[in-house]
């Protein structure tokens, strides 16, 4: 069975939550968000190890009960998400010859991941694609470079009007420039699944060239690859705003009931 390691960047401070506590340590149903997230990943039989990338000043993670799980290793991250992911990849690459083949990157603040979505994403690792990757196969084919969970855009999309140069932005109300055609647009979610060495190479190149990298897929896209889109559930939300907490609590309670049934 192909070895897969989960990598969870958790070095953010969660400034948009308007809380002194980083968002991954906020509690839902008597557990922190990151504990829900790690549990959803480690419950899957194909994920035997998780790398959690922490802020240098983090003093909270190792106080959590889940931190004692022997499958979890922590490393120190960087200033930006891409720097933290690269730190985790560098750690894994240094485990040679035990270095895993594939890495599954998942947001620490996405606690509502469903097993079905994870199963569907891991189906990308069929025998043909795995054999090609391990033997230097044609990464330009979307079947061979990995993929990500994503959800088709459902709402009408608006492009905001750009404030003219020289005007003070605060004095100009935000206004619509035009409506964007939403056909073919998808919301990028996580997890995102890629060959470890390919993702590492692409991230290093993109960062060295100061490219705009907002997720792991964008690093591969920058280098000319086309990851597969795997349709995922819309309730796989990322907790970023205070109002997201109540929604995540609702989704997690419903997920728990589904498991019982």
PDB file of N, CA and C in Angstrom, residues 220-255:
ATOM      1  N   UNK A 220       1.984  23.833  -7.782  1.00  0.00           N
ATOM      2  CA  UNK A 220       2.104  22.949  -8.929  1.00  0.00           C
ATOM      3  C   UNK A 220       1.650  23.643 -10.211  1.00  0.00           C
ATOM      4  N   UNK A 221       0.554  24.408 -10.100  1.00  0.00           N
ATOM      5  CA  UNK A 221       0.061  25.138 -11.267  1.00  0.00           C
ATOM      6  C   UNK A 221       1.122  26.104 -11.786  1.00  0.00           C
ATOM      7  N   UNK A 222       1.827  26.770 -10.874  1.00  0.00           N
ATOM      8  CA  UNK A 222       2.880  27.707 -11.259  1.00  0.00           C
ATOM      9  C   UNK A 222       3.962  27.007 -12.079  1.00  0.00           C
ATOM     10  N   UNK A 223       4.199  25.740 -11.772  1.00  0.00           N
ATOM     11  CA  UNK A 223       5.233  24.974 -12.465  1.00  0.00           C
ATOM     12  C   UNK A 223       4.696  24.209 -13.673  1.00  0.00           C
ATOM     13  N   UNK A 224       3.444  24.468 -14.050  1.00  0.00           N
ATOM     14  CA  UNK A 224       2.908  23.897 -15.279  1.00  0.00           C
ATOM     15  C   UNK A 224       2.112  22.626 -15.144  1.00  0.00           C
ATOM     16  N   UNK A 225       1.821  22.206 -13.928  1.00  0.00           N
ATOM     17  CA  UNK A 225       1.058  20.981 -13.723  1.00  0.00           C
ATOM     18  C   UNK A 225      -0.428  21.290 -13.535  1.00  0.00           C
ATOM     19  N   UNK A 226      -1.256  20.257 -13.692  1.00  0.00           N
ATOM     20  CA  UNK A 226      -2.705  20.433 -13.640  1.00  0.00           C
ATOM     21  C   UNK A 226      -3.324  19.396 -12.704  1.00  0.00           C
ATOM     22  N   UNK A 227      -3.369  19.686 -11.404  1.00  0.00           N
ATOM     23  CA  UNK A 227      -3.939  18.739 -10.438  1.00  0.00           C
ATOM     24  C   UNK A 227      -5.407  18.431 -10.728  1.00  0.00           C
ATOM     25  N   UNK A 228      -5.813  17.245 -10.329  1.00  0.00           N
ATOM     26  CA  UNK A 228      -7.199  16.828 -10.520  1.00  0.00           C
ATOM     27  C   UNK A 228      -8.105  17.478  -9.486  1.00  0.00           C
ATOM     28  N   UNK A 229      -9.292  17.875  -9.925  1.00  0.00           N
ATOM     29  CA  UNK A 229     -10.327  18.387  -9.033  1.00  0.00           C
ATOM     30  C   UNK A 229     -11.215  17.222  -8.601  1.00  0.00           C
ATOM     31  N   UNK A 230     -11.298  17.002  -7.307  1.00  0.00           N
ATOM     32  CA  UNK A 230     -12.142  15.942  -6.748  1.00  0.00           C
ATOM     33  C   UNK A 230     -13.284  16.618  -6.003  1.00  0.00           C
ATOM     34  N   UNK A 231     -14.500  16.401  -6.453  1.00  0.00           N
ATOM     35  CA  UNK A 231     -15.640  17.088  -5.868  1.00  0.00           C
ATOM     36  C   UNK A 231     -15.795  16.726  -4.390  1.00  0.00           C
ATOM     37  N   UNK A 232     -15.837  17.756  -3.553  1.00  0.00           N
ATOM     38  CA  UNK A 232     -15.956  17.545  -2.111  1.00  0.00           C
ATOM     39  C   UNK A 232     -17.190  18.208  -1.541  1.00  0.00           C
ATOM     40  N   UNK A 233     -17.506  17.881  -0.315  1.00  0.00           N
ATOM     41  CA  UNK A 233     -18.687  18.408   0.351  1.00  0.00           C
ATOM     42  C   UNK A 233     -18.495  19.873   0.710  1.00  0.00           C
ATOM     43  N   UNK A 234     -19.565  20.634   0.558  1.00  0.00           N
ATOM     44  CA  UNK A 234     -19.523  22.059   0.891  1.00  0.00           C
ATOM     45  C   UNK A 234     -19.415  22.304   2.385  1.00  0.00           C
ATOM     46  N   UNK A 235     -19.744  21.299   3.215  1.00  0.00           N
ATOM     47  CA  UNK A 235     -19.647  21.505   4.662  1.00  0.00           C
ATOM     48  C   UNK A 235     -18.225  21.285   5.199  1.00  0.00           C
ATOM     49  N   UNK A 236     -17.275  21.054   4.309  1.00  0.00           N
ATOM     50  CA  UNK A 236     -15.867  20.968   4.702  1.00  0.00           C
ATOM     51  C   UNK A 236     -15.318  22.390   4.839  1.00  0.00           C
ATOM     52  N   UNK A 237     -15.850  23.129   5.811  1.00  0.00           N
ATOM     53  CA  UNK A 237     -15.555  24.553   5.916  1.00  0.00           C
ATOM     54  C   UNK A 237     -14.251  24.799   6.677  1.00  0.00           C
ATOM     55  N   UNK A 238     -13.650  25.951   6.378  1.00  0.00           N
ATOM     56  CA  UNK A 238     -12.478  26.412   7.115  1.00  0.00           C
ATOM     57  C   UNK A 238     -12.929  27.480   8.104  1.00  0.00           C
ATOM     58  N   UNK A 239     -12.613  27.282   9.363  1.00  0.00           N
ATOM     59  CA  UNK A 239     -13.011  28.236  10.393  1.00  0.00           C
ATOM     60  C   UNK A 239     -12.060  29.427  10.341  1.00  0.00           C
ATOM     61  N   UNK A 240     -12.553  30.554   9.842  1.00  0.00           N
ATOM     62  CA  UNK A 240     -11.730  31.754   9.741  1.00  0.00           C
ATOM     63  C   UNK A 240     -12.386  32.972  10.377  1.00  0.00           C
ATOM     64  N   UNK A 241     -13.708  32.990  10.437  1.00  0.00           N
ATOM     65  CA  UNK A 241     -14.449  34.103  11.018  1.00  0.00           C
ATOM     66  C   UNK A 241     -15.185  33.620  12.266  1.00  0.00           C
ATOM     67  N   UNK A 242     -15.479  34.524  13.214  1.00  0.00           N
ATOM     68  CA  UNK A 242     -16.174  34.109  14.441  1.00  0.00           C
ATOM     69  C   UNK A 242     -17.468  33.350  14.179  1.00  0.00           C
ATOM     70  N   UNK A 243     -18.221  33.754  13.150  1.00  0.00           N
ATOM     71  CA  UNK A 243     -19.494  33.090  12.880  1.00  0.00           C
ATOM     72  C   UNK A 243     -19.328  31.664  12.362  1.00  0.00           C
ATOM     73  N   UNK A 244     -18.104  31.303  11.922  1.00  0.00           N
ATOM     74  CA  UNK A 244     -17.862  29.944  11.427  1.00  0.00           C
ATOM     75  C   UNK A 244     -17.909  28.909  12.546  1.00  0.00           C
ATOM     76  N   UNK A 245     -17.675  29.332  13.775  1.00  0.00           N
ATOM     77  CA  UNK A 245     -17.639  28.385  14.886  1.00  0.00           C
ATOM     78  C   UNK A 245     -18.974  27.678  15.075  1.00  0.00           C
ATOM     79  N   UNK A 246     -20.071  28.449  15.051  1.00  0.00           N
ATOM     80  CA  UNK A 246     -21.397  27.847  15.240  1.00  0.00           C
ATOM     81  C   UNK A 246     -21.719  26.899  14.096  1.00  0.00           C
ATOM     82  N   UNK A 247     -21.321  27.277  12.881  1.00  0.00           N
ATOM     83  CA  UNK A 247     -21.589  26.420  11.729  1.00  0.00           C
ATOM     84  C   UNK A 247     -20.783  25.128  11.822  1.00  0.00           C
ATOM     85  N   UNK A 248     -19.525  25.238  12.209  1.00  0.00           N
ATOM     86  CA  UNK A 248     -18.695  24.040  12.367  1.00  0.00           C
ATOM     87  C   UNK A 248     -19.248  23.126  13.456  1.00  0.00           C
ATOM     88  N   UNK A 249     -19.728  23.720  14.539  1.00  0.00           N
ATOM     89  CA  UNK A 249     -20.314  22.915  15.617  1.00  0.00           C
ATOM     90  C   UNK A 249     -21.538  22.147  15.119  1.00  0.00           C
ATOM     91  N   UNK A 250     -22.355  22.805  14.303  1.00  0.00           N
ATOM     92  CA  UNK A 250     -23.533  22.140  13.747  1.00  0.00           C
ATOM     93  C   UNK A 250     -23.125  20.970  12.841  1.00  0.00           C
ATOM     94  N   UNK A 251     -22.174  21.225  11.950  1.00  0.00           N
ATOM     95  CA  UNK A 251     -21.738  20.176  11.028  1.00  0.00           C
ATOM     96  C   UNK A 251     -21.108  19.003  11.772  1.00  0.00           C
ATOM     97  N   UNK A 252     -20.323  19.295  12.811  1.00  0.00           N
ATOM     98  CA  UNK A 252     -19.684  18.217  13.565  1.00  0.00           C
ATOM     99  C   UNK A 252     -20.702  17.392  14.341  1.00  0.00           C
ATOM    100  N   UNK A 253     -21.734  18.039  14.870  1.00  0.00           N
ATOM    101  CA  UNK A 253     -22.764  17.298  15.584  1.00  0.00           C
ATOM    102  C   UNK A 253     -23.538  16.402  14.624  1.00  0.00           C
ATOM    103  N   UNK A 254     -23.793  16.902  13.424  1.00  0.00           N
ATOM    104  CA  UNK A 254     -24.489  16.092  12.430  1.00  0.00           C
ATOM    105  C   UNK A 254     -23.616  14.931  11.967  1.00  0.00           C
ATOM    106  N   UNK A 255     -22.328  15.188  11.822  1.00  0.00           N
ATOM    107  CA  UNK A 255     -21.392  14.130  11.428  1.00  0.00           C
ATOM    108  C   UNK A 255     -21.340  13.046  12.476  1.00  0.00           C
TER     109      UNK A 255
END
